Coordinates of C-alpha atoms in Angstrom, one line a residue:
M1 CA -24.9 9.8 -129.8
K2 CA -21.3 8.5 -129.9
P3 CA -19.0 10.4 -127.5
A4 CA -15.6 11.5 -128.6
I5 CA -12.8 10.1 -126.4
I6 CA -10.7 13.0 -125.0
I7 CA -7.4 12.3 -123.2
A8 CA -5.7 15.0 -121.2
A9 CA -1.9 14.5 -121.0
Y10 CA 1.0 16.6 -119.9
N11 CA 4.3 15.3 -118.4
R12 CA 3.8 11.6 -117.8
P13 CA 4.7 9.5 -120.8
Y14 CA 4.5 6.2 -118.8
S15 CA 1.0 7.1 -117.7
L16 CA -0.2 7.9 -121.3
Q17 CA 1.4 4.8 -122.6
R18 CA -0.5 2.7 -120.1
L19 CA -3.9 4.4 -120.7
L20 CA -3.5 4.0 -124.5
S21 CA -2.7 0.3 -124.1
F22 CA -5.9 -0.2 -122.1
I23 CA -7.9 1.7 -124.6
D24 CA -6.4 -0.3 -127.4
A25 CA -7.5 -3.5 -125.7
A26 CA -11.1 -2.3 -125.0
S27 CA -14.1 -3.5 -126.9
F28 CA -15.7 -1.2 -129.4
N29 CA -18.9 -2.0 -131.3
Y30 CA -18.8 1.3 -133.2
D31 CA -16.7 3.0 -135.9
D32 CA -16.0 6.6 -136.6
I33 CA -15.2 7.3 -132.9
P34 CA -13.1 10.5 -132.6
L35 CA -10.0 10.4 -130.4
V36 CA -8.4 13.6 -129.3
I37 CA -5.2 13.6 -127.2
S38 CA -4.7 17.0 -125.7
V39 CA -1.2 17.7 -124.5
D40 CA -0.6 20.7 -122.2
G41 CA 2.3 22.9 -123.1
G42 CA 5.8 22.6 -121.4
G43 CA 5.7 18.9 -120.7
D44 CA 7.8 15.9 -121.7
I45 CA 8.4 15.7 -125.4
K46 CA 8.0 11.9 -125.1
V47 CA 4.3 12.5 -124.4
V48 CA 3.9 14.2 -127.8
E49 CA 5.8 11.4 -129.5
L50 CA 3.5 8.8 -127.9
A51 CA 0.4 10.7 -128.9
N52 CA 1.5 11.0 -132.5
S53 CA 2.6 7.4 -132.8
F54 CA -0.5 5.7 -131.3
E55 CA -2.6 4.0 -134.0
W56 CA -6.3 4.5 -133.5
K57 CA -8.3 1.8 -135.3
Y58 CA -11.9 3.1 -134.7
G59 CA -11.9 6.5 -136.2
Q60 CA -10.0 9.8 -136.6
K61 CA -7.3 10.6 -134.2
E62 CA -6.2 14.2 -133.5
V63 CA -3.3 15.4 -131.3
V64 CA -3.7 18.9 -129.9
I65 CA -0.5 20.4 -128.6
H66 CA -1.0 23.6 -126.5
D67 CA 1.7 26.2 -127.0
Q68 CA 1.5 27.4 -123.4
H69 CA 1.2 25.6 -120.1
L70 CA -2.5 25.9 -119.2
G71 CA -2.4 24.1 -115.8
L72 CA -4.7 21.2 -114.9
R73 CA -7.8 23.3 -114.3
N74 CA -7.7 25.3 -117.5
H75 CA -6.6 22.2 -119.5
I76 CA -9.6 20.2 -118.4
I77 CA -11.9 23.1 -119.1
S78 CA -10.5 23.4 -122.6
C79 CA -11.1 19.6 -123.1
G80 CA -14.6 20.0 -121.8
D81 CA -15.2 22.7 -124.4
L82 CA -14.8 20.0 -127.1
C83 CA -18.4 19.0 -126.2
Y84 CA -19.4 22.0 -128.5
R85 CA -17.6 20.3 -131.4
F86 CA -18.5 16.7 -130.9
G87 CA -21.9 16.8 -129.1
S88 CA -20.6 14.6 -126.2
I89 CA -17.3 13.5 -124.9
I90 CA -15.6 10.9 -122.6
M91 CA -13.0 12.7 -120.5
L92 CA -9.9 10.7 -119.4
E93 CA -6.9 12.0 -117.6
D94 CA -3.7 10.2 -118.4
D95 CA -3.3 8.5 -115.0
L96 CA -6.4 6.4 -115.5
I97 CA -7.0 2.9 -116.9
V98 CA -10.2 1.7 -118.5
G99 CA -12.2 -1.5 -118.5
P100 CA -13.1 -3.4 -121.7
D101 CA -16.7 -2.1 -121.8
F102 CA -16.1 1.5 -120.9
Y103 CA -17.2 2.9 -124.2
N104 CA -20.3 0.8 -124.5
F105 CA -21.4 1.9 -120.9
A106 CA -20.8 5.5 -121.7
V107 CA -22.7 5.5 -124.9
Q108 CA -25.8 3.9 -123.3
A109 CA -25.7 6.1 -120.2
V110 CA -25.2 9.3 -122.2
N111 CA -28.1 8.6 -124.4
E112 CA -30.3 7.5 -121.5
Y113 CA -29.8 10.6 -119.4
D114 CA -29.1 13.4 -121.9
K115 CA -32.6 14.9 -121.6
D116 CA -32.8 14.5 -117.8
P117 CA -32.5 18.0 -116.3
S118 CA -31.3 16.5 -113.0
I119 CA -28.2 14.9 -114.5
A120 CA -24.9 16.9 -114.8
G121 CA -22.8 14.1 -116.2
V122 CA -21.9 10.4 -116.2
S123 CA -19.1 8.9 -114.2
L124 CA -17.2 5.8 -115.4
Y125 CA -15.5 5.5 -112.0
A126 CA -17.1 3.8 -109.0
Y127 CA -16.0 5.0 -105.5
R128 CA -15.2 2.5 -102.9
N129 CA -14.2 5.1 -100.3
N130 CA -15.8 8.3 -99.1
E131 CA -13.2 10.8 -100.2
N132 CA -14.7 13.5 -97.9
V133 CA -14.3 11.6 -94.6
S134 CA -10.8 10.1 -94.1
L135 CA -11.5 7.6 -97.0
L136 CA -13.9 5.6 -94.9
P137 CA -15.5 2.7 -96.8
F138 CA -18.4 3.6 -99.1
S139 CA -20.8 1.0 -100.5
P140 CA -23.9 2.2 -102.3
I141 CA -27.2 0.4 -101.7
D142 CA -27.9 -1.9 -104.6
N143 CA -31.5 -1.9 -105.8
G144 CA -31.1 -4.1 -108.9
Y145 CA -30.0 -1.5 -111.5
D146 CA -26.5 -0.9 -112.9
V147 CA -26.2 2.7 -111.8
F148 CA -27.1 5.0 -108.9
F149 CA -26.9 8.8 -108.5
M150 CA -24.7 11.0 -106.4
Q151 CA -24.1 14.8 -106.0
V152 CA -20.4 14.3 -106.4
P153 CA -18.7 15.3 -109.7
S154 CA -16.5 12.6 -111.3
S155 CA -13.0 13.4 -112.4
W156 CA -11.6 9.9 -112.9
G157 CA -13.4 9.1 -116.1
Q158 CA -16.6 11.0 -117.0
A159 CA -18.8 11.8 -119.9
W160 CA -20.7 15.0 -120.7
T161 CA -23.1 16.0 -123.4
Q162 CA -23.1 19.4 -124.9
T163 CA -26.2 20.4 -123.0
Q164 CA -24.7 19.3 -119.7
W165 CA -21.4 21.0 -120.3
D166 CA -23.0 24.2 -121.5
R167 CA -25.0 24.6 -118.3
F168 CA -21.8 24.3 -116.2
R169 CA -19.8 26.5 -118.6
N170 CA -22.4 29.3 -118.2
Y171 CA -22.3 28.9 -114.4
Y172 CA -18.5 28.8 -114.3
S173 CA -18.0 32.0 -116.3
S174 CA -19.7 34.0 -113.6
C175 CA -19.3 32.0 -110.4
S176 CA -17.4 33.3 -107.4
E177 CA -14.6 31.4 -105.5
V178 CA -15.3 28.5 -103.3
T179 CA -15.5 29.5 -99.6
S180 CA -16.3 28.1 -96.2
K181 CA -19.8 29.6 -96.7
D182 CA -20.6 27.1 -99.4
R183 CA -22.5 24.0 -98.3
L184 CA -19.7 21.6 -99.4
P185 CA -17.5 19.1 -97.7
S186 CA -14.6 20.8 -95.8
N187 CA -11.9 19.0 -97.7
V188 CA -13.4 20.2 -101.1
I189 CA -13.3 23.8 -99.9
R190 CA -9.6 23.2 -99.1
W191 CA -8.7 21.8 -102.5
A192 CA -6.2 23.8 -104.5
E193 CA -7.2 26.4 -107.0
S194 CA -5.7 24.1 -109.7
S195 CA -8.8 21.9 -109.2
W196 CA -11.6 22.4 -111.7
K197 CA -13.6 19.8 -109.8
K198 CA -14.2 22.0 -106.8
Y199 CA -16.1 24.5 -109.0
F200 CA -18.1 21.7 -110.6
F201 CA -18.9 20.5 -107.0
K202 CA -20.2 24.0 -106.1
Y203 CA -22.2 24.1 -109.3
I204 CA -24.1 20.8 -108.8
V205 CA -24.8 21.5 -105.2
E206 CA -26.2 25.0 -105.8
K207 CA -28.2 23.7 -108.8
D208 CA -29.2 20.4 -107.1
L209 CA -27.8 18.3 -109.9
Y210 CA -26.3 14.7 -109.9
F211 CA -23.9 12.4 -111.6
V212 CA -24.8 8.9 -112.8
Y213 CA -22.4 6.4 -111.2
P214 CA -21.9 2.7 -112.0
Y215 CA -21.9 0.1 -109.3
V216 CA -18.9 -1.6 -110.9
S217 CA -16.2 0.7 -112.2
H218 CA -15.2 1.2 -115.8
T219 CA -12.2 3.2 -115.0
S220 CA -9.6 3.2 -112.2
N221 CA -7.1 5.8 -110.9
W222 CA -3.6 4.5 -110.9
G223 CA -2.4 7.3 -108.5
D224 CA 0.6 8.5 -110.5
V225 CA 2.6 11.5 -109.3
G226 CA 1.1 14.7 -110.7
T227 CA -0.4 18.0 -109.9
H228 CA -2.4 16.7 -106.9
F229 CA -0.5 13.5 -106.0
H230 CA 3.1 14.1 -104.9
Y231 CA 4.3 10.6 -103.9
E232 CA 4.6 7.5 -106.0
N233 CA 1.8 5.0 -105.1
A234 CA 0.6 7.3 -102.3
V235 CA -3.0 6.9 -103.3
T236 CA -3.3 3.2 -104.4
F237 CA -6.6 3.0 -102.5
F238 CA -8.2 4.9 -105.4
R239 CA -7.5 1.8 -107.6
V240 CA -10.8 -0.1 -107.8
Q241 CA -12.0 -3.3 -109.5
L242 CA -12.7 -2.9 -113.2
A243 CA -15.8 -4.4 -114.8
L244 CA -14.5 -7.1 -117.2
S245 CA -17.8 -7.9 -118.9
K246 CA -18.4 -6.8 -122.5
N247 CA -21.3 -5.8 -124.7
I248 CA -23.7 -5.5 -121.8
K249 CA -27.2 -4.1 -122.0
Y250 CA -27.2 -1.9 -118.9
R251 CA -30.2 -1.3 -116.7
F252 CA -30.9 2.3 -116.0
P253 CA -33.4 3.6 -113.4
S254 CA -35.4 6.7 -113.5
F255 CA -33.7 9.4 -111.4
S256 CA -37.0 10.6 -109.9
K257 CA -38.8 7.3 -109.3
Q258 CA -36.4 4.4 -109.0
G259 CA -32.9 5.6 -108.3
V260 CA -30.7 5.3 -105.2
V261 CA -29.5 8.8 -104.7
Y262 CA -26.6 10.2 -102.5
D263 CA -25.7 13.8 -101.8
A264 CA -22.4 15.6 -101.9
F265 CA -21.3 14.0 -98.6
F266 CA -21.9 10.4 -99.8
E267 CA -25.0 10.4 -97.7
I268 CA -28.2 8.7 -98.8
L269 CA -31.1 11.0 -99.3
P270 CA -33.8 10.9 -96.6
E271 CA -36.5 10.0 -99.1
Y272 CA -34.9 6.6 -99.7
L273 CA -34.8 5.7 -96.0
R274 CA -38.5 6.7 -95.8
R275 CA -39.4 4.4 -98.7
Q276 CA -37.6 1.6 -97.0
G277 CA -39.6 2.0 -93.8
F278 CA -37.7 4.4 -91.6
A279 CA -40.6 6.0 -89.8
A280 CA -39.8 9.7 -89.1
M281 CA -42.8 11.9 -88.6
S282 CA -41.0 15.1 -89.6
D283 CA -38.5 16.2 -92.3
F284 CA -35.0 15.2 -91.4
G285 CA -31.4 15.2 -92.7
V286 CA -28.8 12.5 -93.0
D287 CA -25.3 12.8 -91.6
L288 CA -24.2 9.2 -91.0
Y289 CA -20.5 9.9 -91.7
G290 CA -20.7 12.9 -89.3
A291 CA -19.1 15.4 -91.7
K292 CA -21.8 18.0 -92.1
D293 CA -22.1 21.4 -90.4
L294 CA -25.8 20.9 -89.3
S295 CA -26.2 24.6 -88.7
L296 CA -26.2 25.1 -92.5
Y297 CA -29.2 23.0 -93.1
R298 CA -32.9 23.8 -92.8
Q299 CA -33.9 20.4 -91.3
K300 CA -34.7 20.4 -87.6
M301 CA -34.1 16.6 -87.1
F302 CA -31.0 14.6 -88.2
L303 CA -29.7 11.1 -88.3
S304 CA -26.1 11.6 -87.4
S305 CA -23.0 9.9 -85.9
K306 CA -21.9 13.0 -84.0
Y307 CA -22.1 13.0 -80.2
C308 CA -25.7 13.3 -79.1
N309 CA -26.9 14.4 -75.7
K310 CA -30.6 13.8 -76.2
A311 CA -31.3 11.1 -78.7
I312 CA -34.8 9.9 -79.7
T313 CA -33.6 6.7 -81.3
Q314 CA -30.1 5.2 -81.6
F315 CA -28.4 2.6 -83.7
G316 CA -25.1 0.7 -83.9
I317 CA -22.6 1.0 -86.7
E318 CA -21.7 -2.6 -87.4
L319 CA -22.9 -3.0 -91.0
F320 CA -22.0 -1.7 -94.5
P321 CA -23.5 0.0 -96.3
I322 CA -23.7 2.3 -93.3
E323 CA -27.4 2.9 -94.0
H324 CA -28.2 -0.7 -93.2
N325 CA -27.7 -0.1 -89.5
V326 CA -30.7 2.2 -89.6
L327 CA -32.8 0.1 -92.0
F328 CA -32.2 -3.1 -90.0
G329 CA -32.4 -1.5 -86.6
V330 CA -28.9 -2.6 -85.4
P331 CA -28.7 -1.9 -81.6
G332 CA -26.1 0.5 -80.4
S333 CA -25.4 4.2 -79.7
D334 CA -23.2 5.2 -82.6
I335 CA -26.0 6.8 -84.8
S336 CA -28.6 9.0 -83.3
F337 CA -31.9 10.4 -84.5
A338 CA -32.4 13.7 -82.7
D339 CA -33.0 17.4 -82.9
S340 CA -30.0 19.0 -84.7
T341 CA -29.3 21.1 -81.6
S342 CA -28.7 17.9 -79.6
F343 CA -25.6 17.1 -81.6
V344 CA -22.3 18.6 -80.4
S345 CA -19.7 19.6 -83.0
P346 CA -16.8 17.3 -82.2
P347 CA -17.6 13.9 -83.8
H348 CA -17.1 10.7 -81.7
D349 CA -14.5 8.2 -82.7
L350 CA -16.5 7.0 -85.7
I351 CA -13.5 6.9 -88.0
E352 CA -11.5 4.8 -85.6
K353 CA -14.4 2.4 -84.9
M354 CA -15.2 1.9 -88.6
L355 CA -11.6 1.3 -89.5
T356 CA -11.3 -1.1 -86.5
L357 CA -14.3 -3.0 -87.7
Q358 CA -12.7 -3.3 -91.1
H359 CA -9.1 -4.0 -90.3
Q360 CA -8.0 -4.1 -86.6
K361 CA -9.8 -7.3 -85.6
A362 CA -7.9 -9.2 -88.3
Y363 CA -4.6 -8.0 -87.0
D364 CA -5.6 -8.5 -83.3
C365 CA -6.4 -12.2 -83.9
G366 CA -3.2 -12.7 -85.9
Y367 CA -5.1 -13.4 -89.1
V368 CA -2.0 -12.6 -91.2
K369 CA 0.0 -15.7 -90.6
G370 CA 3.7 -16.5 -91.1
E371 CA 6.8 -17.0 -89.1
L372 CA 5.9 -13.9 -87.0
S373 CA 2.3 -13.0 -86.2
I374 CA 1.2 -9.4 -86.9
T375 CA 0.4 -8.9 -83.2
Q376 CA 4.0 -9.8 -82.2
S377 CA 5.8 -7.7 -84.8
V378 CA 7.8 -4.7 -83.6
S379 CA 5.9 -2.2 -85.8
Y380 CA 2.5 -3.4 -84.6
R381 CA 3.5 -3.3 -80.9
L382 CA 5.1 0.1 -81.3
G383 CA 2.0 1.5 -83.0
R384 CA -0.3 0.1 -80.2
F385 CA 2.0 1.6 -77.5
L386 CA 2.0 5.1 -79.2
T387 CA -1.8 5.2 -79.8
N388 CA -3.0 3.7 -76.5
P389 CA -2.8 7.0 -74.6
I390 CA -4.9 8.7 -77.3
R391 CA -7.5 5.9 -77.1
K392 CA -7.7 6.1 -73.3
L393 CA -8.0 10.0 -73.5
R394 CA -10.9 9.7 -75.9
R395 CA -12.7 7.2 -73.7
I396 CA -12.3 9.6 -70.7
K397 CA -13.6 12.6 -72.7
R398 CA -16.7 10.6 -73.6

């Protein structure tokens, strides 16, 4: 199975030009690869000119120009429907770039997991931050394979087979709106209605499905101004390292037996912690980032970073991946294992502490050198002066 490459473009000629240049420089060991550039209606005419002038050396190119403006959500849905025509597709929005082996990875992953009923798609993008919790660092546990699994739909480079897309399409045609009653991250619930991804999120959580994710990314999000990004370079933290190797034979684990699996909140599934030796006598949930509403879950016991007034066991939060603090028994009181009723709703200062561990100490010791140390700069001292009362108030409340 050789996926068609589908590019969704609208009003960003500079973005499309950049993506096409990265695709042109990529490695392809196949011919007869369809390329479709879908241009939403009402955009910049230069986008159409670029799409028409691009020379595709590995198969047939088609430019689809929509007469009316569909909007992002409907445009992506229409692109996904091309699965019915081609059997499988790689979906790329125009603000992405791709690594040299993106197509080879997608071909292997699509063929590996096409028949697995637990898989809803393949991501070409690898997260380095938890987009659900203030973009805290996310580092998946590495168990020797090239991919892991997560209940988070990918929108920055993804592949679907016809079977996978058809299951979502049938759900989407009759699903209700996303509400606070859905067991989804709060920021996902707040996403604009122009987002197709929030509905795919609801779908895979309700159906208990997962995406295949690479440990090293084959796409990166440039963060151009568009429907959801309103400021130039406002989201450069979504730019990640691209895999530069070519023609790799990738190692794919079995989802049910060998995979490292995360849920919709970027939380490791409890079964993996059990396999690694975390001795919990009863069923439990995982809330290490502290973002879940525990009242929505059936588990009586939880590992959580929320405030806890009656912990059975506690751990620090010094290591990444965050799960390592539990697996290696790091001492501290940041993560608690307790009855879900022992956790109070306001989370502790996990976000501040994790960011401090990652960045603040480097500033405090003047790690950034030059004529003026960071700690002596006006902006640093002003920031510390303004935030100190908040820090003190938090300590008093605890």
